[in-house]
């Protein structure tokens, strides 16, 4: 932990999930699968799907929920960071579309692409902007319309993902015992061939051929990703705890990326944390990529389970590979 004078603390929360539910029974009708297989292999029961609109809608509604709950004007926002791998368009950034939708007329912003670690990386970035002393109100949003890049004929992948958006507000605090305390973050591009979308970028621009070859959907070698995700998330969380002299009992909650309940359980076990201290909403929403961690924070806080002073570890693993863990002390009453 380096010396710091200002801490970045979470002071606001918001989220949005679409109404439309795809339960496991829905997938039994469209691919060769079963409710039993999906629940036992992944922990997922249902996910939300956005029928009309794009990621900016998920992100903007989450931001509006935050502003309404906090009774705050959008004019006050200095920066908007949107973590997403499903931007409405390559450009302009989804952050610009959110700015217009919510009327944040004094903000600048940008998108950040780190797949399932997107929120964690955006959170670190937002905290650094606040800790620099230059920005006072930074909104960090994780939002993904995963249904726009899922192949609903591929049973290996289509059952895993859902759509959601969630937002947090970061502000400075002179009480440095609260807020972000430490992070360990990593990327390793050697993972690029086991989880990616082959087409649409400058490598394989969209053509009739890329469409015929089904290159505009998620490609994943699930087994390969599973192995490295378990090790990556568990090791880095353990290292972060050790670095900060924390043991399982000190931690109020592990807030893991929600990709697979078995990955979550393995991480918690390695950290010596009981299941009742692990935030979980994968059963309701599936893997919503950048929205998993902030949506857990919103729901557990609103349920009265997350209290001021709680020590929590956020942990994620995703395409890239990207992975990491952050240690923060909860600051909201
Ligand atoms: N329904 C029924 N059977 C399915 C299925 C489905 N929806 N999806 C795959 N299967 C089959 C496979 O075809 C395979 O059959 P085979 O043995 O005849 O080839 C069998 O189930 C077992 O597949 P396997 O890959 O061993 O299952 P798994 O236990 O590894 O679970 C995942 C598959 C995708 C759930 C798991 O690997 C996973 O979660 N991976 C990581 C995903 C992830 O985290 N991605 C986001 C980035 S972090």
PDB file of N, CA, C and O in Angstrom, residues 144-174:
ATOM      1  N   UNK A 144     -22.952  -4.582 -20.533  1.00  0.00           N
ATOM      2  CA  UNK A 144     -22.767  -5.418 -21.718  1.00  0.00           C
ATOM      3  C   UNK A 144     -24.075  -6.026 -22.190  1.00  0.00           C
ATOM      4  O   UNK A 144     -24.829  -6.598 -21.383  1.00  0.00           O
ATOM      5  N   UNK A 145     -24.301  -5.878 -23.481  1.00  0.00           N
ATOM      6  CA  UNK A 145     -25.415  -6.586 -24.105  1.00  0.00           C
ATOM      7  C   UNK A 145     -24.822  -7.837 -24.748  1.00  0.00           C
ATOM      8  O   UNK A 145     -24.560  -7.877 -25.957  1.00  0.00           O
ATOM      9  N   UNK A 146     -24.541  -8.843 -23.919  1.00  0.00           N
ATOM     10  CA  UNK A 146     -23.879 -10.047 -24.410  1.00  0.00           C
ATOM     11  C   UNK A 146     -24.716 -10.776 -25.450  1.00  0.00           C
ATOM     12  O   UNK A 146     -24.183 -11.451 -26.329  1.00  0.00           O
ATOM     13  N   UNK A 147     -26.055 -10.611 -25.358  1.00  0.00           N
ATOM     14  CA  UNK A 147     -26.926 -11.309 -26.324  1.00  0.00           C
ATOM     15  C   UNK A 147     -26.659 -10.847 -27.755  1.00  0.00           C
ATOM     16  O   UNK A 147     -27.039 -11.543 -28.696  1.00  0.00           O
ATOM     17  N   UNK A 148     -25.972  -9.700 -27.925  1.00  0.00           N
ATOM     18  CA  UNK A 148     -25.684  -9.231 -29.286  1.00  0.00           C
ATOM     19  C   UNK A 148     -24.505  -9.967 -29.918  1.00  0.00           C
ATOM     20  O   UNK A 148     -24.280  -9.858 -31.128  1.00  0.00           O
ATOM     21  N   UNK A 149     -23.734 -10.712 -29.120  1.00  0.00           N
ATOM     22  CA  UNK A 149     -22.582 -11.438 -29.690  1.00  0.00           C
ATOM     23  C   UNK A 149     -22.601 -12.932 -29.329  1.00  0.00           C
ATOM     24  O   UNK A 149     -21.592 -13.622 -29.430  1.00  0.00           O
ATOM     25  N   UNK A 150     -23.755 -13.401 -28.865  1.00  0.00           N
ATOM     26  CA  UNK A 150     -23.877 -14.823 -28.517  1.00  0.00           C
ATOM     27  C   UNK A 150     -24.504 -15.568 -29.696  1.00  0.00           C
ATOM     28  O   UNK A 150     -25.451 -15.088 -30.309  1.00  0.00           O
ATOM     29  N   UNK A 151     -23.953 -16.739 -29.988  1.00  0.00           N
ATOM     30  CA  UNK A 151     -24.519 -17.612 -31.021  1.00  0.00           C
ATOM     31  C   UNK A 151     -25.529 -18.536 -30.337  1.00  0.00           C
ATOM     32  O   UNK A 151     -25.138 -19.459 -29.611  1.00  0.00           O
ATOM     33  N   UNK A 152     -26.800 -18.281 -30.573  1.00  0.00           N
ATOM     34  CA  UNK A 152     -27.836 -19.063 -29.885  1.00  0.00           C
ATOM     35  C   UNK A 152     -28.026 -20.464 -30.474  1.00  0.00           C
ATOM     36  O   UNK A 152     -28.971 -21.153 -30.130  1.00  0.00           O
ATOM     37  N   UNK A 153     -27.083 -20.872 -31.338  1.00  0.00           N
ATOM     38  CA  UNK A 153     -27.087 -22.276 -31.780  1.00  0.00           C
ATOM     39  C   UNK A 153     -25.969 -23.049 -31.086  1.00  0.00           C
ATOM     40  O   UNK A 153     -25.876 -24.263 -31.206  1.00  0.00           O
ATOM     41  N   UNK A 154     -25.093 -22.344 -30.386  1.00  0.00           N
ATOM     42  CA  UNK A 154     -23.918 -22.970 -29.761  1.00  0.00           C
ATOM     43  C   UNK A 154     -24.208 -23.243 -28.279  1.00  0.00           C
ATOM     44  O   UNK A 154     -24.148 -22.344 -27.442  1.00  0.00           O
ATOM     45  N   UNK A 155     -24.498 -24.492 -27.951  1.00  0.00           N
ATOM     46  CA  UNK A 155     -24.918 -24.812 -26.575  1.00  0.00           C
ATOM     47  C   UNK A 155     -23.791 -24.596 -25.560  1.00  0.00           C
ATOM     48  O   UNK A 155     -24.040 -24.428 -24.377  1.00  0.00           O
ATOM     49  N   UNK A 156     -22.538 -24.642 -26.050  1.00  0.00           N
ATOM     50  CA  UNK A 156     -21.410 -24.443 -25.133  1.00  0.00           C
ATOM     51  C   UNK A 156     -21.399 -23.032 -24.546  1.00  0.00           C
ATOM     52  O   UNK A 156     -20.928 -22.822 -23.441  1.00  0.00           O
ATOM     53  N   UNK A 157     -21.883 -22.066 -25.329  1.00  0.00           N
ATOM     54  CA  UNK A 157     -21.766 -20.666 -24.921  1.00  0.00           C
ATOM     55  C   UNK A 157     -23.077 -19.956 -24.626  1.00  0.00           C
ATOM     56  O   UNK A 157     -23.136 -19.102 -23.750  1.00  0.00           O
ATOM     57  N   UNK A 158     -24.139 -20.314 -25.373  1.00  0.00           N
ATOM     58  CA  UNK A 158     -25.335 -19.466 -25.302  1.00  0.00           C
ATOM     59  C   UNK A 158     -25.986 -19.494 -23.928  1.00  0.00           C
ATOM     60  O   UNK A 158     -26.634 -18.524 -23.535  1.00  0.00           O
ATOM     61  N   UNK A 159     -25.779 -20.566 -23.200  1.00  0.00           N
ATOM     62  CA  UNK A 159     -26.425 -20.677 -21.875  1.00  0.00           C
ATOM     63  C   UNK A 159     -25.744 -19.807 -20.822  1.00  0.00           C
ATOM     64  O   UNK A 159     -26.276 -19.614 -19.735  1.00  0.00           O
ATOM     65  N   UNK A 160     -24.557 -19.304 -21.138  1.00  0.00           N
ATOM     66  CA  UNK A 160     -23.734 -18.666 -20.092  1.00  0.00           C
ATOM     67  C   UNK A 160     -24.044 -17.185 -19.863  1.00  0.00           C
ATOM     68  O   UNK A 160     -23.849 -16.685 -18.759  1.00  0.00           O
ATOM     69  N   UNK A 161     -24.487 -16.477 -20.910  1.00  0.00           N
ATOM     70  CA  UNK A 161     -24.430 -15.009 -20.855  1.00  0.00           C
ATOM     71  C   UNK A 161     -25.784 -14.324 -20.745  1.00  0.00           C
ATOM     72  O   UNK A 161     -26.805 -14.846 -21.194  1.00  0.00           O
ATOM     73  N   UNK A 162     -25.754 -13.108 -20.164  1.00  0.00           N
ATOM     74  CA  UNK A 162     -26.949 -12.279 -20.064  1.00  0.00           C
ATOM     75  C   UNK A 162     -26.581 -10.809 -20.224  1.00  0.00           C
ATOM     76  O   UNK A 162     -25.404 -10.452 -20.349  1.00  0.00           O
ATOM     77  N   UNK A 163     -27.605  -9.952 -20.206  1.00  0.00           N
ATOM     78  CA  UNK A 163     -27.422  -8.507 -20.420  1.00  0.00           C
ATOM     79  C   UNK A 163     -27.698  -7.750 -19.122  1.00  0.00           C
ATOM     80  O   UNK A 163     -28.697  -8.037 -18.443  1.00  0.00           O
ATOM     81  N   UNK A 164     -26.854  -6.748 -18.829  1.00  0.00           N
ATOM     82  CA  UNK A 164     -27.087  -5.923 -17.634  1.00  0.00           C
ATOM     83  C   UNK A 164     -26.164  -4.719 -17.652  1.00  0.00           C
ATOM     84  O   UNK A 164     -25.177  -4.679 -18.406  1.00  0.00           O
ATOM     85  N   UNK A 165     -26.500  -3.742 -16.828  1.00  0.00           N
ATOM     86  CA  UNK A 165     -25.624  -2.585 -16.613  1.00  0.00           C
ATOM     87  C   UNK A 165     -25.639  -2.223 -15.141  1.00  0.00           C
ATOM     88  O   UNK A 165     -26.666  -2.373 -14.466  1.00  0.00           O
ATOM     89  N   UNK A 166     -24.496  -1.776 -14.635  1.00  0.00           N
ATOM     90  CA  UNK A 166     -24.446  -1.327 -13.237  1.00  0.00           C
ATOM     91  C   UNK A 166     -23.393  -0.233 -13.121  1.00  0.00           C
ATOM     92  O   UNK A 166     -22.411  -0.215 -13.869  1.00  0.00           O
ATOM     93  N   UNK A 167     -23.640   0.692 -12.199  1.00  0.00           N
ATOM     94  CA  UNK A 167     -22.790   1.890 -12.108  1.00  0.00           C
ATOM     95  C   UNK A 167     -22.421   2.178 -10.658  1.00  0.00           C
ATOM     96  O   UNK A 167     -23.208   1.909  -9.737  1.00  0.00           O
ATOM     97  N   UNK A 168     -21.223   2.724 -10.489  1.00  0.00           N
ATOM     98  CA  UNK A 168     -20.842   3.235  -9.174  1.00  0.00           C
ATOM     99  C   UNK A 168     -20.320   4.662  -9.344  1.00  0.00           C
ATOM    100  O   UNK A 168     -19.852   5.033 -10.418  1.00  0.00           O
ATOM    101  N   UNK A 169     -20.400   5.442  -8.269  1.00  0.00           N
ATOM    102  CA  UNK A 169     -19.806   6.775  -8.270  1.00  0.00           C
ATOM    103  C   UNK A 169     -18.619   6.763  -7.327  1.00  0.00           C
ATOM    104  O   UNK A 169     -18.709   6.213  -6.207  1.00  0.00           O
ATOM    105  N   UNK A 170     -17.510   7.346  -7.776  1.00  0.00           N
ATOM    106  CA  UNK A 170     -16.307   7.455  -6.943  1.00  0.00           C
ATOM    107  C   UNK A 170     -16.077   8.921  -6.598  1.00  0.00           C
ATOM    108  O   UNK A 170     -16.155   9.793  -7.473  1.00  0.00           O
ATOM    109  N   UNK A 171     -15.763   9.159  -5.328  1.00  0.00           N
ATOM    110  CA  UNK A 171     -15.463  10.529  -4.883  1.00  0.00           C
ATOM    111  C   UNK A 171     -14.259  10.477  -3.942  1.00  0.00           C
ATOM    112  O   UNK A 171     -13.952   9.432  -3.364  1.00  0.00           O
ATOM    113  N   UNK A 172     -13.586  11.612  -3.757  1.00  0.00           N
ATOM    114  CA  UNK A 172     -12.445  11.618  -2.839  1.00  0.00           C
ATOM    115  C   UNK A 172     -12.875  11.655  -1.375  1.00  0.00           C
ATOM    116  O   UNK A 172     -13.922  12.207  -1.048  1.00  0.00           O
ATOM    117  N   UNK A 173     -12.031  11.051  -0.531  1.00  0.00           N
ATOM    118  CA  UNK A 173     -12.244  11.142   0.913  1.00  0.00           C
ATOM    119  C   UNK A 173     -10.884  11.325   1.568  1.00  0.00           C
ATOM    120  O   UNK A 173      -9.901  10.708   1.159  1.00  0.00           O
ATOM    121  N   UNK A 174     -10.848  12.188   2.580  1.00  0.00           N
ATOM    122  CA  UNK A 174      -9.587  12.351   3.312  1.00  0.00           C
ATOM    123  C   UNK A 174      -9.425  11.269   4.368  1.00  0.00           C
ATOM    124  O   UNK A 174      -8.345  11.104   4.941  1.00  0.00           O
TER     125      UNK A 174
END
